[in-house]
Backbone as CSV, one residue per row, in Angstrom:
resi,resn,N_x,N_y,N_z,CA_x,CA_y,CA_z,C_x,C_y,C_z
1,UNK,10.040,19.955,19.611,8.806,20.435,18.981,8.673,21.930,19.244
2,UNK,8.465,22.703,18.226,8.378,24.153,18.377,7.122,24.540,19.133
3,UNK,7.231,25.638,19.891,6.107,26.030,20.734,4.873,26.377,19.919
4,UNK,5.055,26.958,18.722,3.890,27.319,17.922,3.127,26.088,17.448
5,UNK,3.804,24.930,17.404,3.123,23.698,17.043,2.383,23.111,18.243
6,UNK,2.812,23.458,19.419,2.215,22.926,20.638,0.931,23.638,21.023
7,UNK,0.873,24.954,20.853,-0.164,25.775,21.468,-1.243,26.202,20.484
8,UNK,-2.498,26.069,20.931,-3.644,26.642,20.234,-4.336,27.590,21.208
9,UNK,-4.589,28.809,20.767,-5.177,29.828,21.634,-6.610,30.118,21.199
10,UNK,-7.514,30.145,22.176,-8.915,30.474,21.927,-9.213,31.869,22.462
11,UNK,-10.124,32.547,21.823,-10.439,33.926,22.176,-10.960,34.043,23.597
12,UNK,-11.815,33.118,24.009,-12.434,33.194,25.331,-12.329,31.862,26.065
13,UNK,-12.529,31.900,27.374,-12.569,30.673,28.160,-13.735,29.799,27.730
14,UNK,-14.860,30.415,27.386,-16.018,29.642,26.932,-15.677,28.831,25.688
15,UNK,-14.922,29.426,24.781,-14.499,28.700,23.577,-13.588,27.533,23.952
16,UNK,-12.704,27.771,24.920,-11.787,26.724,25.371,-12.553,25.549,25.967
17,UNK,-13.508,25.835,26.848,-14.277,24.765,27.475,-15.084,23.983,26.440
18,UNK,-15.638,24.688,25.467,-16.398,24.023,24.412,-15.511,23.066,23.625
19,UNK,-14.294,23.507,23.324,-13.365,22.667,22.574,-12.955,21.455,23.396
20,UNK,-12.694,21.652,24.672,-12.313,20.560,25.568,-13.408,19.492,25.580
21,UNK,-14.633,19.912,25.810,-15.748,18.971,25.853,-15.937,18.274,24.513
22,UNK,-15.845,19.028,23.449,-16.040,18.480,22.109,-14.978,17.440,21.770
23,UNK,-13.741,17.693,22.198,-12.650,16.773,21.916,-12.874,15.418,22.589
24,UNK,-13.283,15.437,23.858,-13.550,14.179,24.561,-14.742,13.462,23.924
25,UNK,-15.816,14.199,23.655,-17.011,13.596,23.060,-16.696,12.966,21.711
26,UNK,-15.934,13.670,20.894,-15.629,13.155,19.555,-14.733,11.929,19.605
27,UNK,-13.810,11.885,20.570,-12.944,10.712,20.693,-13.769,9.472,21.036
28,UNK,-14.676,9.614,21.993,-15.534,8.488,22.363,-16.443,8.094,21.201
29,UNK,-17.006,9.088,20.552,-17.922,8.856,19.432,-17.230,8.087,18.310
30,UNK,-16.015,8.514,17.978,-15.267,7.859,16.914,-14.928,6.418,17.276
31,UNK,-14.495,6.196,18.498,-14.182,4.833,18.920,-15.423,3.950,18.963
32,UNK,-16.539,4.509,19.407,-17.787,3.745,19.417,-18.172,3.294,18.014
33,UNK,-17.991,4.186,17.048,-18.341,3.861,15.664,-17.500,2.705,15.124
34,UNK,-16.291,2.568,15.687,-15.391,1.497,15.263,-15.413,0.313,16.228
35,UNK,-16.355,0.369,17.171,-16.484,-0.678,18.185,-15.183,-0.879,18.954
36,UNK,-14.529,0.225,19.268,-13.267,0.203,19.996,-13.452,0.746,21.404
37,UNK,-12.662,0.235,22.321,-12.649,0.738,23.686,-11.989,2.111,23.723
38,UNK,-12.417,2.962,24.666,-11.803,4.274,24.884,-11.220,4.305,26.288
39,UNK,-9.939,4.688,26.391,-9.234,4.698,27.681,-8.663,6.089,27.909
40,UNK,-9.190,6.781,28.917,-8.860,8.184,29.124,-8.362,8.438,30.539
41,UNK,-7.320,9.259,30.661,-6.980,9.880,31.935,-7.687,11.230,31.961
42,UNK,-8.420,11.496,33.050,-9.199,12.721,33.147,-8.827,13.505,34.407
43,UNK,-8.891,14.847,34.311,-8.593,15.697,35.470,-9.863,16.207,36.144
44,UNK,-9.706,16.766,37.345,-10.762,17.592,37.928,-10.215,19.000,38.106
45,UNK,-9.362,19.399,37.261,-8.809,20.740,37.187,-7.984,20.804,35.912
46,UNK,-8.489,21.492,34.869,-9.754,22.227,34.806,-10.982,21.307,34.853
47,UNK,-12.134,21.916,35.123,-13.352,21.119,35.288,-14.593,21.746,34.661
48,UNK,-14.493,22.974,34.151,-15.700,23.659,33.684,-16.219,23.146,32.343
49,UNK,-15.491,22.247,31.740,-15.960,21.636,30.499,-16.949,20.505,30.756
50,UNK,-16.994,19.985,31.987,-17.799,18.797,32.229,-19.307,19.013,32.024
51,UNK,-19.906,20.112,32.481,-21.331,20.303,32.171,-21.599,20.377,30.670
52,UNK,-20.680,20.966,29.925,-20.830,21.036,28.465,-20.733,19.636,27.878
53,UNK,-19.775,18.852,28.370,-19.614,17.483,27.887,-20.858,16.660,28.161
54,UNK,-21.418,16.795,29.340,-22.639,16.071,29.678,-23.767,16.419,28.728
55,UNK,-23.907,17.709,28.438,-24.977,18.147,27.522,-24.774,17.563,26.131
56,UNK,-23.545,17.577,25.637,-23.247,17.021,24.305,-23.550,15.528,24.277
57,UNK,-23.087,14.815,25.296,-23.272,13.366,25.359,-24.745,13.001,25.366
58,UNK,-25.529,13.684,26.176,-26.961,13.378,26.254,-27.697,13.761,24.971
59,UNK,-27.329,14.892,24.407,-28.005,15.346,23.179,-27.670,14.461,21.986
60,UNK,-26.415,14.048,21.876,-25.978,13.275,20.713,-25.997,11.774,20.971
61,UNK,-26.434,11.378,22.159,-26.578,9.967,22.526,-25.270,9.208,22.367
62,UNK,-24.234,9.737,22.986,-22.904,9.140,22.931,-22.739,8.209,24.134
63,UNK,-22.643,6.928,23.869,-22.561,5.948,24.944,-21.160,5.907,25.552
64,UNK,-21.124,5.760,26.897,-19.876,5.561,27.637,-19.735,4.104,28.084
65,UNK,-20.517,3.218,27.524,-20.496,1.821,27.954,-19.173,1.132,27.633
66,UNK,-18.435,1.656,26.669,-17.160,1.050,26.291,-15.995,1.987,26.604
67,UNK,-16.181,2.808,27.663,-15.170,3.785,28.071,-14.626,3.396,29.445
68,UNK,-13.314,3.528,29.591,-12.665,3.410,30.900,-12.017,4.752,31.215
69,UNK,-12.297,5.288,32.405,-11.689,6.550,32.818,-10.778,6.317,34.017
70,UNK,-9.693,7.083,34.038,-8.714,7.003,35.114,-8.485,8.404,35.648
71,UNK,-8.881,8.631,36.897,-8.664,9.947,37.474,-7.186,10.179,37.739
72,UNK,-6.746,11.419,37.515,-5.341,11.762,37.705,-4.892,11.676,39.159
73,UNK,-5.765,12.101,40.079,-5.303,12.295,41.445,-6.480,12.455,42.386
74,UNK,-6.157,12.614,43.667,-7.179,12.841,44.692,-6.513,13.463,45.914
75,UNK,-7.210,14.416,46.528,-6.720,15.008,47.771,-6.793,14.002,48.914
76,UNK,-5.851,14.152,49.866,-5.829,13.351,51.085,-5.774,14.279,52.291
77,UNK,-6.276,13.798,53.421,-6.207,14.602,54.633,-4.808,14.514,55.252
78,UNK,-4.624,15.098,56.420,-3.285,15.177,57.014,-2.736,13.818,57.425
79,UNK,-3.616,12.816,57.492,-3.172,11.467,57.817,-3.048,10.575,56.578
80,UNK,-3.159,11.195,55.409,-3.000,10.440,54.171,-4.207,9.625,53.776
81,UNK,-5.381,9.969,54.325,-6.614,9.258,53.985,-7.418,10.067,52.965
82,UNK,-8.133,9.378,52.060,-8.952,10.088,51.068,-10.055,10.899,51.730
83,UNK,-10.420,12.005,51.114,-11.549,12.794,51.581,-12.839,12.021,51.356
84,UNK,-13.845,12.219,52.192,-15.150,11.609,51.920,-15.685,12.086,50.574
85,UNK,-16.418,11.238,49.900,-16.915,11.591,48.571,-17.854,12.789,48.587
86,UNK,-18.479,13.072,49.731,-19.363,14.232,49.801,-18.620,15.516,50.177
87,UNK,-17.312,15.430,50.361,-16.508,16.629,50.626,-16.465,17.464,49.350
88,UNK,-16.586,18.796,49.451,-16.611,19.629,48.235,-15.336,19.551,47.396
89,UNK,-14.228,19.098,47.976,-12.981,19.002,47.217,-12.675,17.579,46.744
90,UNK,-13.553,16.635,47.015,-13.315,15.255,46.593,-13.428,15.128,45.082
91,UNK,-12.364,14.675,44.446,-12.397,14.462,43.001,-13.259,13.254,42.641
92,UNK,-13.236,12.228,43.483,-14.095,11.071,43.237,-15.557,11.499,43.262
93,UNK,-15.923,12.287,44.276,-17.296,12.776,44.355,-17.666,13.612,43.150
94,UNK,-16.748,14.486,42.716,-17.012,15.328,41.544,-17.285,14.467,40.314
95,UNK,-16.439,13.475,40.074,-16.600,12.655,38.875,-17.876,11.815,38.945
96,UNK,-18.199,11.330,40.118,-19.442,10.551,40.224,-20.657,11.431,39.931
97,UNK,-20.631,12.663,40.378,-21.745,13.573,40.070,-21.805,13.860,38.569
98,UNK,-20.630,13.997,37.942,-20.624,14.185,36.489,-21.249,12.986,35.780
99,UNK,-20.833,11.793,36.162,-21.365,10.604,35.493,-22.863,10.454,35.741
100,UNK,-23.330,10.867,36.920,-24.765,10.813,37.197,-25.548,11.774,36.301
101,UNK,-24.898,12.814,35.804,-25.575,13.779,34.933,-25.772,13.239,33.518
102,UNK,-25.134,12.129,33.214,-25.305,11.475,31.916,-26.489,10.515,32.016
103,UNK,-27.320,10.494,30.984,-28.485,9.619,30.982,-28.069,8.179,31.286
104,UNK,-28.861,7.494,32.088,-28.481,6.174,32.588,-28.154,5.197,31.470
105,UNK,-28.892,5.243,30.396,-28.666,4.299,29.304,-27.316,4.515,28.628
106,UNK,-26.727,5.708,28.799,-25.443,6.039,28.186,-24.290,5.979,29.178
107,UNK,-24.598,5.822,30.448,-23.636,6.050,31.527,-22.553,4.974,31.589
108,UNK,-21.374,5.378,31.996,-20.247,4.475,32.180,-20.547,3.477,33.289
109,UNK,-20.210,2.195,33.110,-20.389,1.225,34.201,-19.488,1.562,35.384
110,UNK,-19.966,1.273,36.566,-19.238,1.581,37.798,-17.819,1.018,37.788
111,UNK,-17.670,-0.219,37.333,-16.365,-0.875,37.369,-15.373,-0.312,36.353
112,UNK,-15.830,0.590,35.492,-14.946,1.186,34.491,-14.496,2.597,34.873
113,UNK,-14.886,3.050,36.078,-14.335,4.278,36.657,-13.177,3.867,37.559
114,UNK,-12.002,4.385,37.292,-10.819,3.999,38.056,-10.237,5.224,38.760
115,UNK,-9.956,5.066,40.053,-9.425,6.161,40.853,-8.167,5.688,41.594
116,UNK,-7.176,6.569,41.751,-6.006,6.179,42.552,-6.444,5.792,43.966
117,UNK,-5.897,4.709,44.459,-6.314,4.146,45.756,-5.103,4.071,46.679
118,UNK,-5.116,4.825,47.761,-3.973,4.825,48.682,-3.754,3.457,49.338
119,UNK,-4.805,2.642,49.375,-4.694,1.337,50.020,-4.229,0.249,49.049
120,UNK,-4.309,0.544,47.748,-3.801,-0.368,46.710,-3.081,0.508,45.677
121,UNK,-1.904,0.964,46.043,-1.262,2.065,45.344,-0.928,1.749,43.888
122,UNK,-0.619,0.494,43.563,-0.239,0.143,42.192,-1.407,-0.367,41.356
123,UNK,-2.590,-0.435,41.953,-3.729,-1.024,41.260,-4.086,-0.266,39.990
124,UNK,-4.103,1.052,40.029,-4.564,1.822,38.878,-3.612,1.667,37.690
125,UNK,-2.318,1.617,37.951,-1.358,1.410,36.863,-1.517,0.016,36.265
126,UNK,-1.772,-0.971,37.113,-1.995,-2.329,36.620,-3.240,-2.385,35.745
127,UNK,-4.290,-1.655,36.141,-5.509,-1.618,35.334,-5.248,-0.977,33.973
128,UNK,-4.444,0.081,33.962,-4.088,0.722,32.694,-3.376,-0.265,31.778
129,UNK,-2.425,-0.994,32.326,-1.666,-1.957,31.526,-2.555,-3.099,31.034
130,UNK,-3.459,-3.566,31.871,-4.358,-4.661,31.481,-5.234,-4.262,30.296
131,UNK,-5.563,-2.972,30.218,-6.423,-2.486,29.142,-5.641,-2.067,27.903
132,UNK,-4.318,-2.194,27.947,-3.518,-1.857,26.775,-3.034,-0.433,26.713
133,UNK,-3.066,0.277,27.836,-2.556,1.644,27.870,-3.637,2.688,27.665
134,UNK,-3.233,3.941,27.803,-4.152,5.081,27.707,-4.143,5.648,26.289
135,UNK,-5.343,5.931,25.769,-5.446,6.588,24.462,-5.068,8.056,24.573
136,UNK,-5.747,8.775,25.478,-5.478,10.200,25.638,-5.471,10.569,27.108
137,UNK,-4.433,11.295,27.500,-4.379,11.911,28.818,-4.804,13.366,28.676
138,UNK,-5.910,13.719,29.299,-6.374,15.100,29.348,-5.991,15.688,30.701
139,UNK,-5.603,16.956,30.724,-5.225,17.542,32.000,-5.035,19.035,31.920
140,UNK,-4.531,19.595,33.005,-4.184,21.008,33.087,-2.737,21.126,33.542
141,UNK,-2.338,22.326,33.885,-0.972,22.590,34.333,-1.045,23.379,35.628
142,UNK,-0.346,22.894,36.663,-0.343,23.572,37.952,0.529,24.804,37.952
143,UNK,0.490,25.534,39.055,1.153,26.839,39.133,2.661,26.734,38.937
144,UNK,3.251,25.632,39.343,4.675,25.439,39.081,4.893,24.278,38.118
145,UNK,3.925,24.101,37.236,4.087,23.153,36.147,3.820,21.713,36.485
146,UNK,3.103,21.451,37.594,2.839,20.044,37.877,1.725,19.493,36.994
147,UNK,1.848,18.224,36.642,0.805,17.458,35.966,0.267,16.445,36.960
148,UNK,-1.067,16.319,37.041,-1.684,15.645,38.175,-1.078,16.317,39.412
149,UNK,-0.633,15.561,40.408,0.095,16.192,41.519,1.557,15.767,41.523
150,UNK,2.114,15.626,40.313,3.548,15.400,40.177,4.244,16.746,40.330
151,UNK,4.458,17.124,41.576,5.074,18.411,41.871,6.591,18.273,41.940
152,UNK,7.310,19.373,41.739,8.768,19.302,41.852,9.171,18.773,43.222
153,UNK,9.918,17.671,43.286,10.336,17.150,44.589,11.326,18.099,45.261
154,UNK,11.047,18.442,46.504,11.896,19.368,47.239,12.366,18.684,48.513
155,UNK,13.657,18.469,48.623,14.226,17.835,49.810,15.658,18.305,49.996
156,UNK,16.042,18.550,51.241,17.435,18.898,51.551,18.334,17.674,51.468
157,UNK,17.740,16.475,51.490,18.537,15.288,51.680,18.486,14.299,50.508
158,UNK,17.352,14.212,49.836,17.194,13.191,48.804,16.993,13.841,47.443
159,UNK,17.819,13.476,46.498,17.737,14.036,45.162,17.117,13.009,44.204
160,UNK,16.262,13.505,43.311,15.630,12.662,42.292,16.120,13.129,40.934
161,UNK,16.607,12.207,40.127,17.071,12.581,38.792,15.881,12.807,37.870
162,UNK,16.129,13.465,36.754,15.065,13.725,35.785,14.472,12.413,35.280
163,UNK,15.311,11.417,35.034,14.817,10.147,34.526,14.018,9.396,35.588
164,UNK,14.452,9.459,36.830,13.676,8.845,37.901,12.304,9.496,38.006
165,UNK,12.273,10.811,37.896,10.998,11.527,37.980,10.100,11.183,36.795
166,UNK,10.674,11.094,35.599,9.897,10.755,34.406,9.285,9.360,34.514
167,UNK,9.899,8.490,35.310,9.401,7.125,35.481,8.696,6.929,36.819
168,UNK,8.293,8.027,37.443,7.646,7.932,38.752,6.307,7.203,38.660
169,UNK,5.981,6.489,39.730,4.765,5.686,39.806,3.689,6.416,40.614
170,UNK,2.523,5.823,40.661,1.464,6.324,41.528,1.979,6.351,42.967
171,UNK,1.750,7.472,43.642,2.324,7.611,44.975,1.577,8.677,45.780
172,UNK,1.823,8.672,47.086,1.295,9.696,47.981,2.317,10.821,48.062
173,UNK,1.836,12.063,47.953,2.746,13.212,47.953,2.242,14.293,48.904
174,UNK,3.146,15.006,49.560,2.750,16.237,50.270,2.591,17.342,49.232
175,UNK,1.594,18.167,49.400,1.398,19.258,48.459,2.356,20.399,48.759
176,UNK,2.877,21.004,47.712,3.782,22.135,47.869,3.018,23.337,48.426
177,UNK,3.689,24.195,49.179,3.014,25.386,49.710,2.344,26.225,48.624
178,UNK,2.997,26.353,47.465,2.403,27.158,46.383,1.073,26.567,45.917
179,UNK,1.025,25.240,45.857,-0.204,24.577,45.425,-1.318,24.791,46.432
180,UNK,-1.001,24.679,47.711,-2.010,24.887,48.756,-2.536,26.319,48.714
181,UNK,-1.621,27.283,48.571,-2.053,28.685,48.516,-2.922,28.928,47.291
182,UNK,-2.437,28.525,46.113,-3.166,28.801,44.882,-4.514,28.090,44.846
183,UNK,-4.532,26.805,45.164,-5.776,26.053,45.061,-6.774,26.437,46.144
184,UNK,-6.293,26.834,47.314,-7.231,27.278,48.354,-7.864,28.616,48.000
185,UNK,-7.105,29.475,47.332,-7.679,30.742,46.857,-8.771,30.475,45.842
186,UNK,-8.542,29.496,44.979,-9.492,29.199,43.910,-10.723,28.452,44.401
187,UNK,-10.599,27.716,45.527,-11.714,26.860,45.923,-12.238,27.090,47.335
188,UNK,-11.426,27.669,48.223,-11.851,27.844,49.618,-11.678,29.289,50.086
189,UNK,-11.688,30.235,49.170,-11.587,31.649,49.514,-10.319,31.957,50.310
190,UNK,-9.266,31.179,50.045,-7.993,31.432,50.714,-7.883,30.852,52.109
191,UNK,-8.764,29.914,52.449,-8.724,29.295,53.779,-7.692,28.167,53.766
192,UNK,-6.428,28.522,53.956,-5.340,27.552,53.875,-5.485,26.440,54.915
193,UNK,-5.961,26.791,56.098,-6.018,25.837,57.206,-6.951,24.663,56.918
194,UNK,-7.956,24.888,56.082,-8.929,23.844,55.779,-8.587,23.068,54.517
195,UNK,-7.457,23.400,53.900,-7.132,22.767,52.624,-6.375,21.458,52.850
196,UNK,-6.717,20.404,52.090,-6.007,19.131,52.257,-4.509,19.291,51.986
197,UNK,-3.647,18.754,52.853,-2.211,18.961,52.707,-1.494,17.901,51.884
198,UNK,-2.212,16.846,51.476,-1.580,15.731,50.774,-2.459,15.297,49.609
199,UNK,-1.895,14.417,48.772,-2.644,13.889,47.637,-2.067,12.544,47.233
200,UNK,-2.859,11.781,46.482,-2.356,10.606,45.788,-2.440,10.921,44.302
201,UNK,-1.392,10.602,43.564,-1.322,11.012,42.163,-0.820,9.896,41.271
202,UNK,-1.347,9.838,40.062,-0.701,9.029,39.037,0.706,9.556,38.832
203,UNK,1.648,8.671,38.559,3.005,9.111,38.295,3.188,9.613,36.876
204,UNK,4.339,10.220,36.632,4.636,10.725,35.299,4.724,9.594,34.275
205,UNK,5.103,8.401,34.719,5.248,7.288,33.781,3.941,6.991,33.064
206,UNK,2.848,6.859,33.815,1.556,6.573,33.187,1.111,7.710,32.273
207,UNK,1.370,8.938,32.692,0.977,10.088,31.873,1.768,10.121,30.579
208,UNK,3.081,9.971,30.675,3.939,10.093,29.498,3.806,8.909,28.552
209,UNK,3.317,7.778,29.039,3.111,6.629,28.163,1.769,6.665,27.436
210,UNK,0.948,7.664,27.715,-0.303,7.821,26.979,-0.004,8.076,25.502
211,UNK,-0.878,7.602,24.637,-0.651,7.793,23.207,-0.745,9.264,22.819
212,UNK,-1.617,9.991,23.478,-1.777,11.421,23.229,-1.869,12.153,24.554
213,UNK,-1.381,13.385,24.590,-1.516,14.252,25.758,-2.151,15.555,25.309
214,UNK,-3.223,15.947,25.965,-3.942,17.177,25.634,-4.128,17.980,26.926
215,UNK,-3.510,19.155,26.995,-3.537,19.980,28.198,-4.294,21.269,27.935
216,UNK,-5.130,21.663,28.892,-5.980,22.843,28.749,-5.686,23.816,29.883
217,UNK,-5.471,25.077,29.529,-5.067,26.101,30.491,-6.061,27.256,30.472
218,UNK,-6.684,27.508,31.621,-7.673,28.570,31.731,-7.420,29.449,32.947
219,UNK,-6.201,29.418,33.497,-5.937,30.062,34.779,-5.690,31.551,34.731
220,UNK,-5.507,32.105,33.542,-5.237,33.535,33.474,-3.846,33.864,33.978
221,UNK,-3.728,34.955,34.707,-2.423,35.489,35.091,-1.571,34.505,35.877
222,UNK,-2.165,33.765,36.816,-1.356,32.886,37.669,-0.734,31.734,36.885
223,UNK,-1.295,31.393,35.728,-0.839,30.217,34.989,0.117,30.562,33.840
224,UNK,0.335,31.839,33.612,1.095,32.238,32.422,2.528,31.720,32.425
225,UNK,3.212,31.821,33.546,4.604,31.386,33.563,4.712,29.874,33.387
226,UNK,3.812,29.124,34.019,3.826,27.673,33.862,3.576,27.287,32.407
227,UNK,2.660,27.993,31.765,2.385,27.731,30.351,3.602,28.079,29.495
228,UNK,4.222,29.207,29.785,5.416,29.611,29.035,6.517,28.568,29.183
229,UNK,6.735,28.073,30.385,7.752,27.057,30.610,7.418,25.776,29.850
230,UNK,6.152,25.404,29.828,5.739,24.208,29.097,6.077,24.314,27.613
231,UNK,6.010,25.514,27.094,6.215,25.725,25.658,7.674,25.936,25.283
232,UNK,8.474,26.433,26.199,9.812,26.892,25.812,10.969,26.238,26.541
233,UNK,10.745,25.703,27.721,11.859,25.214,28.546,12.233,23.776,28.201
234,UNK,13.493,23.458,28.363,13.949,22.081,28.234,13.391,21.262,29.395
235,UNK,13.228,19.952,29.221,12.709,19.124,30.306,13.510,19.300,31.600
236,UNK,12.786,19.555,32.692,13.435,19.769,33.980,12.465,19.429,35.096
237,UNK,13.007,19.089,36.259,12.175,18.736,37.403,11.483,19.963,37.984
238,UNK,12.107,21.131,37.881,11.520,22.337,38.470,10.147,22.647,37.900
239,UNK,9.910,22.297,36.634,8.602,22.448,35.987,8.279,21.119,35.308
240,UNK,7.632,20.198,36.020,7.412,18.852,35.485,6.724,18.802,34.128
241,UNK,5.863,19.782,33.827,5.170,19.778,32.537,6.142,19.817,31.371
242,UNK,7.361,20.296,31.584,8.324,20.357,30.491,8.657,18.966,29.949
243,UNK,8.402,17.924,30.723,8.670,16.566,30.250,7.783,16.172,29.074
244,UNK,6.642,16.844,28.900,5.779,16.487,27.772,6.423,16.874,26.442
245,UNK,7.444,17.712,26.470,8.099,18.098,25.228,8.845,16.928,24.586
246,UNK,9.025,15.859,25.340,9.599,14.634,24.783,8.558,13.794,24.044
247,UNK,7.295,14.082,24.297,6.213,13.247,23.771,5.974,13.548,22.297
248,UNK,5.567,12.532,21.552,5.385,12.681,20.105,4.022,13.239,19.712
249,UNK,3.067,13.248,20.630,1.725,13.722,20.268,1.127,14.486,21.447
250,UNK,1.566,15.722,21.615,1.075,16.566,22.696,0.556,17.876,22.118
251,UNK,-0.560,18.353,22.645,-1.121,19.650,22.279,-1.532,20.374,23.545
252,UNK,-1.341,21.677,23.556,-1.737,22.511,24.679,-2.698,23.579,24.170
253,UNK,-3.770,23.795,24.901,-4.800,24.751,24.519,-4.969,25.758,25.649
254,UNK,-5.146,27.009,25.296,-5.301,28.060,26.306,-6.244,29.121,25.785
255,UNK,-6.870,29.844,26.707,-7.634,31.021,26.301,-6.664,32.198,26.140
256,UNK,-7.101,33.224,25.457,-6.242,34.361,25.118,-5.645,35.029,26.345
257,UNK,-6.443,35.177,27.402,-5.947,35.828,28.612,-4.767,35.059,29.214
258,UNK,-4.889,33.745,29.278,-3.839,32.919,29.865,-2.573,32.936,29.009
259,UNK,-2.742,33.017,27.703,-1.601,32.937,26.779,-0.900,34.277,26.562
260,UNK,-1.270,35.322,27.282,-0.641,36.631,27.111,0.618,36.729,27.962
261,UNK,1.707,36.210,27.437,2.972,36.316,28.155,4.055,36.755,27.189
């Protein structure tokens, strides 16, 4: 797929966030009109579209009663345990606060929010399969091209083939040094010591089996090379996002600043 077919560029980040929110709202709205279930993989990075989405949902009375959401990932502490939901970096806490911002009559039922669980590692994939798969995977791209926390595996001793990586399952992963540095700068003022060193992530298999993949990039200068690789490079483990180039229905959206490469 040619890169010009993959990428849509928006003039400003505000335009990008508006489009992101509108896309999710319209997908749910359309499925509701057809009395169809909506099954989404959602990120907490990027995240600035969520207040806009909440406003649209409440204003247009878009019900989430027939929606199932699956979070991409979650940070873990040094012992591999999930962060408390009231921790500022907890993705579960973030999503619960988002859902609370939706009017109660429209709000998603508790049992239809799905999060990766370190204590039941295969549960989320089983839930996806029970529901018939994912309609759309929404996400971003990490500094070295990771999707969710599917980071390039680095080991002196164990090698993973491209096909093994493409079929990876939900798992616990150590975060790469680049991810810790970049994400701590963005969220903890560069306090590396306080940043969670591990995560639990959906595998590439669940992401790549989604019917549609929609990626949004708002990182500016730090994200340009990862975006360029996503658009131009052959599938490779060094930049996991390149695997989406095998997918039949993928779109990438970026603001003008991020797309200047």
